[in-house]
CSV table of C-alpha atoms in Angstrom, one decimal:
chain,number,residue,atom,x,y,z
A,1,MET,CA,-146.2,-2.6,11.6
A,2,LYS,CA,-145.9,0.2,14.1
A,3,ARG,CA,-143.8,-2.1,16.1
A,4,LEU,CA,-142.1,-3.2,13.1
A,5,PHE,CA,-140.9,0.6,12.4
A,6,SER,CA,-140.3,1.3,16.2
A,7,ILE,CA,-138.1,-1.8,16.3
A,8,LEU,CA,-136.2,-0.6,13.1
A,9,ALA,CA,-135.7,3.1,14.3
A,10,ILE,CA,-134.7,1.5,17.3
A,11,THR,CA,-131.9,-0.2,15.7
A,12,VAL,CA,-130.6,2.5,13.4
A,13,MET,CA,-130.4,4.4,16.3
A,14,MET,CA,-128.7,2.3,18.8
A,15,ALA,CA,-125.9,1.7,15.6
A,16,PHE,CA,-125.7,5.2,14.6
A,17,GLY,CA,-125.1,5.9,19.0
A,18,THR,CA,-122.7,3.1,18.7
A,19,ALA,CA,-120.8,4.2,16.0
A,20,ASN,CA,-120.4,7.7,17.4
A,21,ALA,CA,-119.5,6.4,21.0
A,22,THR,CA,-116.5,4.2,18.6
A,23,THR,CA,-115.7,7.0,16.4
A,24,ILE,CA,-115.4,9.4,20.0
A,25,ALA,CA,-113.4,6.9,21.6
A,26,ASN,CA,-110.9,6.2,18.8
A,27,THR,CA,-110.2,9.8,18.6
A,28,SER,CA,-110.4,10.3,22.0
A,29,THR,CA,-107.7,7.0,22.2
A,30,ALA,CA,-105.7,8.7,19.2
A,31,VAL,CA,-105.2,12.0,20.7
A,32,THR,CA,-104.0,10.6,23.8
A,33,THR,CA,-101.6,8.3,22.1
A,34,VAL,CA,-99.9,11.3,20.0
A,35,THR,CA,-100.7,14.0,23.0
A,36,THR,CA,-98.4,11.0,25.4
A,37,THR,CA,-95.7,10.2,22.3
A,38,THR,CA,-95.6,14.0,21.5
A,39,LEU,CA,-95.2,14.7,25.5
A,40,THR,CA,-92.9,11.5,25.4
A,41,GLN,CA,-90.4,12.8,22.7
A,42,ASP,CA,-90.6,16.7,24.2
A,43,ASP,CA,-89.5,14.7,27.3
A,44,GLU,CA,-86.9,12.4,26.2
A,45,ALA,CA,-85.3,14.4,23.2
A,46,PRO,CA,-83.5,17.2,25.3
A,47,VAL,CA,-82.4,14.5,27.6
A,48,ALA,CA,-80.7,12.4,25.1
A,49,ASP,CA,-79.0,15.8,23.8
A,50,VAL,CA,-77.9,16.9,26.8
A,51,GLY,CA,-77.2,13.3,28.0
A,52,PHE,CA,-74.1,13.1,24.8
A,53,HIS,CA,-72.7,16.1,26.4
A,54,GLN,CA,-72.7,15.4,30.3
A,55,ASP,CA,-71.5,11.9,29.2
A,56,LEU,CA,-68.7,13.1,27.2
A,57,LYS,CA,-67.8,15.2,29.4
A,58,LYS,CA,-67.9,12.9,32.4
A,59,ARG,CA,-65.3,10.6,30.3
A,60,PHE,CA,-63.2,13.3,29.6
A,61,ILE,CA,-63.1,14.0,33.4
A,62,GLU,CA,-63.0,10.0,34.6
A,63,GLY,CA,-60.2,10.0,32.4
A,64,GLY,CA,-57.8,12.5,34.1
A,65,PRO,CA,-57.2,15.5,33.6
A,66,GLY,CA,-53.1,15.3,32.9
A,67,PHE,CA,-53.4,12.9,30.4
A,68,MET,CA,-57.0,13.9,28.6
A,69,GLY,CA,-55.3,17.4,29.0
A,70,ILE,CA,-52.6,16.8,26.9
A,71,VAL,CA,-53.9,14.6,24.3
A,72,LEU,CA,-56.8,17.3,23.9
A,73,LEU,CA,-54.0,20.1,23.2
A,74,CYS,CA,-52.5,17.8,20.3
A,75,LEU,CA,-55.5,17.8,18.9
A,76,ILE,CA,-56.4,21.5,19.0
A,77,LEU,CA,-52.7,22.3,17.7
A,78,GLY,CA,-53.0,19.9,15.3
A,79,LEU,CA,-56.3,21.2,13.9
A,80,ALA,CA,-55.1,25.0,14.2
A,81,ILE,CA,-51.9,23.9,11.8
A,82,ALA,CA,-53.8,21.9,9.8
A,83,ILE,CA,-56.5,24.7,9.0
A,84,GLU,CA,-53.6,26.9,8.7
A,85,ARG,CA,-51.9,24.9,6.0
A,86,ILE,CA,-55.2,23.9,4.0
A,87,ILE,CA,-55.8,27.7,4.3
A,88,PHE,CA,-52.3,28.5,2.5
A,89,LEU,CA,-52.6,25.8,0.0
A,90,ASN,CA,-55.9,26.7,-1.7
A,91,LEU,CA,-54.5,30.3,-1.9
A,92,SER,CA,-50.7,29.0,-3.7
A,93,THR,CA,-53.5,27.1,-5.9
A,94,THR,CA,-53.1,28.9,-9.8
A,95,ASN,CA,-55.1,28.3,-12.8
A,96,THR,CA,-51.8,26.9,-14.5
A,97,LYS,CA,-53.1,27.1,-18.0
A,98,LYS,CA,-54.7,30.5,-17.9
A,99,LEU,CA,-51.3,32.1,-16.3
A,100,THR,CA,-49.2,30.0,-19.0
A,101,GLN,CA,-51.1,31.4,-21.8
A,102,SER,CA,-51.6,34.6,-20.0
A,103,VAL,CA,-47.7,34.9,-20.4
A,104,GLU,CA,-47.4,33.7,-23.9
A,105,ASP,CA,-49.8,36.3,-24.7
A,106,ALA,CA,-47.0,38.9,-22.8
A,107,LEU,CA,-44.4,37.4,-24.2
A,108,SER,CA,-45.7,38.0,-27.4
A,109,SER,CA,-47.0,41.4,-27.3
A,110,GLY,CA,-45.1,43.3,-24.8
A,111,GLY,CA,-41.8,41.2,-24.6
A,112,VAL,CA,-40.2,40.0,-21.2
A,113,ASP,CA,-41.2,42.7,-19.0
A,114,ALA,CA,-44.8,42.3,-19.9
A,115,ALA,CA,-44.9,39.0,-19.0
A,116,LYS,CA,-42.9,39.6,-15.7
A,117,GLU,CA,-45.8,42.4,-15.2
A,118,VAL,CA,-48.5,39.5,-14.8
A,119,CYS,CA,-46.2,37.0,-13.2
A,120,ARG,CA,-46.2,40.2,-10.7
A,121,ASN,CA,-49.6,40.7,-10.7
A,122,THR,CA,-50.6,36.9,-9.7
A,123,LYS,CA,-50.6,34.7,-6.6
A,124,GLY,CA,-48.9,31.5,-6.1
A,125,PRO,CA,-45.9,29.6,-6.0
A,126,ILE,CA,-45.9,28.5,-10.0
A,127,ALA,CA,-46.3,33.1,-10.7
A,128,SER,CA,-43.3,33.3,-8.5
A,129,ILE,CA,-41.2,30.7,-10.3
A,130,TYR,CA,-42.2,32.2,-13.8
A,131,TYR,CA,-41.1,35.4,-12.7
A,132,GLN,CA,-37.5,34.2,-11.3
A,133,GLY,CA,-37.1,32.5,-14.4
A,134,LEU,CA,-38.0,35.7,-16.6
A,135,ASP,CA,-36.2,38.2,-14.5
A,136,ARG,CA,-33.1,35.7,-15.8
A,137,ASN,CA,-33.8,35.5,-19.3
A,138,ASP,CA,-31.3,38.1,-20.9
A,139,GLU,CA,-28.5,35.3,-18.8
A,140,GLY,CA,-29.3,32.0,-21.0
A,141,ILE,CA,-31.8,29.5,-21.1
A,142,GLU,CA,-29.2,27.3,-18.4
A,143,ALA,CA,-29.1,30.4,-15.8
A,144,VAL,CA,-33.2,30.4,-16.5
A,145,GLU,CA,-32.9,26.8,-15.2
A,146,LYS,CA,-31.0,26.8,-12.3
A,147,ALA,CA,-33.2,29.6,-11.2
A,148,VAL,CA,-36.5,27.6,-11.4
A,149,VAL,CA,-34.7,24.8,-9.9
A,150,ALA,CA,-33.6,26.6,-7.4
A,151,TYR,CA,-36.7,28.6,-6.5
A,152,GLY,CA,-39.3,25.6,-6.7
A,153,GLY,CA,-36.9,24.2,-3.8
A,154,VAL,CA,-37.9,27.4,-1.7
A,155,GLN,CA,-41.5,27.4,-3.1
A,156,MET,CA,-41.8,23.7,-2.3
A,157,GLY,CA,-40.1,24.3,1.3
A,158,GLN,CA,-42.9,27.2,1.9
A,159,LEU,CA,-45.6,24.6,1.0
A,160,GLU,CA,-44.4,21.8,3.2
A,161,LYS,CA,-44.2,23.9,6.1
A,162,ASN,CA,-45.3,23.2,9.6
A,163,VAL,CA,-46.7,19.7,8.1
A,164,SER,CA,-44.2,17.7,10.1
A,165,TRP,CA,-45.8,19.1,13.4
A,166,ILE,CA,-49.2,17.4,12.4
A,167,SER,CA,-47.5,14.1,11.7
A,168,LEU,CA,-45.7,14.6,15.5
A,169,PHE,CA,-49.3,15.0,17.0
A,170,ILE,CA,-50.8,11.9,15.3
A,171,ALA,CA,-48.1,9.8,16.6
A,172,LEU,CA,-48.2,11.6,20.3
A,173,ALA,CA,-52.1,11.6,20.8
A,174,PRO,CA,-51.9,7.3,20.9
A,175,MET,CA,-48.8,7.3,22.9
A,176,LEU,CA,-50.3,9.7,25.4
A,177,GLY,CA,-53.4,7.3,25.8
A,178,PHE,CA,-51.3,4.3,25.9
A,179,MET,CA,-49.4,5.6,28.7
A,180,GLY,CA,-52.6,6.6,30.7
A,181,THR,CA,-53.4,3.0,29.9
A,182,VAL,CA,-50.0,1.6,31.5
A,183,ILE,CA,-50.7,4.1,34.6
A,184,GLY,CA,-54.0,3.4,34.7
A,185,MET,CA,-52.9,-0.7,35.0
A,186,ILE,CA,-50.6,0.2,37.9
A,187,GLN,CA,-52.6,1.7,39.8
A,188,ALA,CA,-55.1,-0.9,39.5
A,189,PHE,CA,-52.6,-3.4,40.7
A,190,ASP,CA,-51.6,-1.2,43.5
A,191,LYS,CA,-55.2,-1.5,44.8
A,192,ILE,CA,-54.8,-4.8,44.5
A,193,GLU,CA,-51.8,-5.0,46.5
A,194,ALA,CA,-52.8,-2.5,49.1
A,195,ALA,CA,-56.3,-4.5,49.6
A,196,GLY,CA,-54.8,-8.1,49.5
A,197,ASP,CA,-57.9,-9.3,47.9
A,198,MET,CA,-58.9,-8.8,44.0
A,199,GLN,CA,-62.0,-7.5,43.7
A,200,PRO,CA,-63.9,-6.1,40.4
A,201,SER,CA,-64.6,-2.9,42.4
A,202,LEU,CA,-60.8,-2.5,42.6
A,203,VAL,CA,-59.7,-3.0,39.4
A,204,ALA,CA,-62.6,-1.4,37.8
A,205,GLY,CA,-61.5,2.2,37.9
A,206,GLY,CA,-57.8,1.8,37.0
A,207,ILE,CA,-59.1,-0.3,33.9
A,208,LYS,CA,-61.1,2.5,32.9
A,209,VAL,CA,-59.1,5.1,33.0
A,210,ALA,CA,-56.9,3.1,30.7
A,211,LEU,CA,-59.5,2.6,27.8
A,212,LEU,CA,-60.8,5.9,28.2
A,213,THR,CA,-57.0,7.5,27.5
A,214,THR,CA,-56.6,4.7,25.0
A,215,VAL,CA,-59.7,5.9,23.1
A,216,PHE,CA,-59.2,9.6,23.1
A,217,GLY,CA,-55.6,8.9,21.8
A,218,LEU,CA,-56.8,7.2,19.0
A,219,VAL,CA,-60.2,9.6,17.9
A,220,VAL,CA,-57.4,12.3,17.9
A,221,ALA,CA,-54.7,10.6,15.9
A,222,ILE,CA,-57.6,9.6,13.4
A,223,ILE,CA,-58.9,13.0,13.0
A,224,LEU,CA,-55.7,14.3,12.2
A,225,GLN,CA,-54.4,11.4,9.7
A,226,ILE,CA,-57.2,13.1,7.5
A,227,PHE,CA,-56.2,16.1,7.4
A,228,TYR,CA,-52.7,15.2,7.0
A,229,ASN,CA,-53.3,12.8,4.4
A,230,TYR,CA,-55.8,15.8,2.3
A,231,ILE,CA,-52.8,18.7,2.9
A,232,ILE,CA,-50.2,15.5,1.8
A,233,ALA,CA,-51.7,15.3,-1.7
A,234,LYS,CA,-52.3,19.0,-2.0
A,235,ILE,CA,-48.8,19.5,-1.8
A,236,ASP,CA,-48.2,17.0,-4.2
A,237,SER,CA,-50.9,18.2,-6.5
A,238,ILE,CA,-48.7,21.5,-6.5
A,239,VAL,CA,-45.8,20.3,-6.9
A,240,ASN,CA,-46.8,18.9,-10.4
A,241,ASP,CA,-48.0,21.8,-11.7
A,242,MET,CA,-45.1,23.4,-10.5
A,243,GLU,CA,-43.0,21.3,-12.6
A,244,ASP,CA,-44.9,20.9,-15.4
A,245,ALA,CA,-44.6,24.7,-15.7
A,246,SER,CA,-41.1,24.9,-15.5
A,247,ILE,CA,-41.0,22.8,-18.7
A,248,THR,CA,-43.6,24.8,-19.8
A,249,LEU,CA,-41.5,28.1,-19.7
A,250,MET,CA,-38.5,26.8,-20.9
A,251,ASP,CA,-40.7,26.2,-24.1
A,252,LEU,CA,-41.7,29.6,-24.5
A,253,LEU,CA,-38.9,31.3,-23.6
A,254,ILE,CA,-36.9,29.2,-26.8
A,255,ARG,CA,-39.8,29.9,-29.0
A,256,HIS,CA,-39.8,33.7,-27.9
A,257,LYS,CA,-36.0,33.7,-28.6
A,258,LYS,CA,-36.4,31.9,-32.2
């Protein structure tokens, strides 16, 4: 009996010790794995981040400072004009319904002078068109219509100001990239001709320049095209509001005279 208890005690102690040893080993392995993974991630993350910027800088330099610099200038100028136009168009956007209601209430309560004061205190091309129409109310409806149409054309010109430069940069950037492609291929063939032998190392440099300039030119054109389409859509929206507001102004003045 004593021997049986001794055997059971030894078995339990061995099992408990083995379990503890296994747990400690697993814990140590897990800690080591987590530590190694953390260190690996900490070591790799900055390298990947720095590597991207370094690679982008390297590719830009390899493309040639001449054409790549001009393409970059197209991007900077195009974005500057696009941002200026977007800010201007957003400031030119007016709540047409609210302005029309205010003008109508002013005409009913204070007459044309009160309506002109409302337009004078409101920003945007629609308020300016309203003001020009109200200013010629004494000359008749035909004079008001001519003033609205003429001043509407002026306001449309201000909305479209400098937009053509963005389209120029959209067309210019890929053309410069293609020109860099042609020049790179010419340089590659010049090296082949000078060496008298077609080796991959001789052609690789020129082809790399050709591809890099083309890629950067297309990327610039795509970015500017997105801004250009947004600006054109915004201008069309404001112009439609201007046309609707002009018709509404005619109706208001006709009802006011009756």
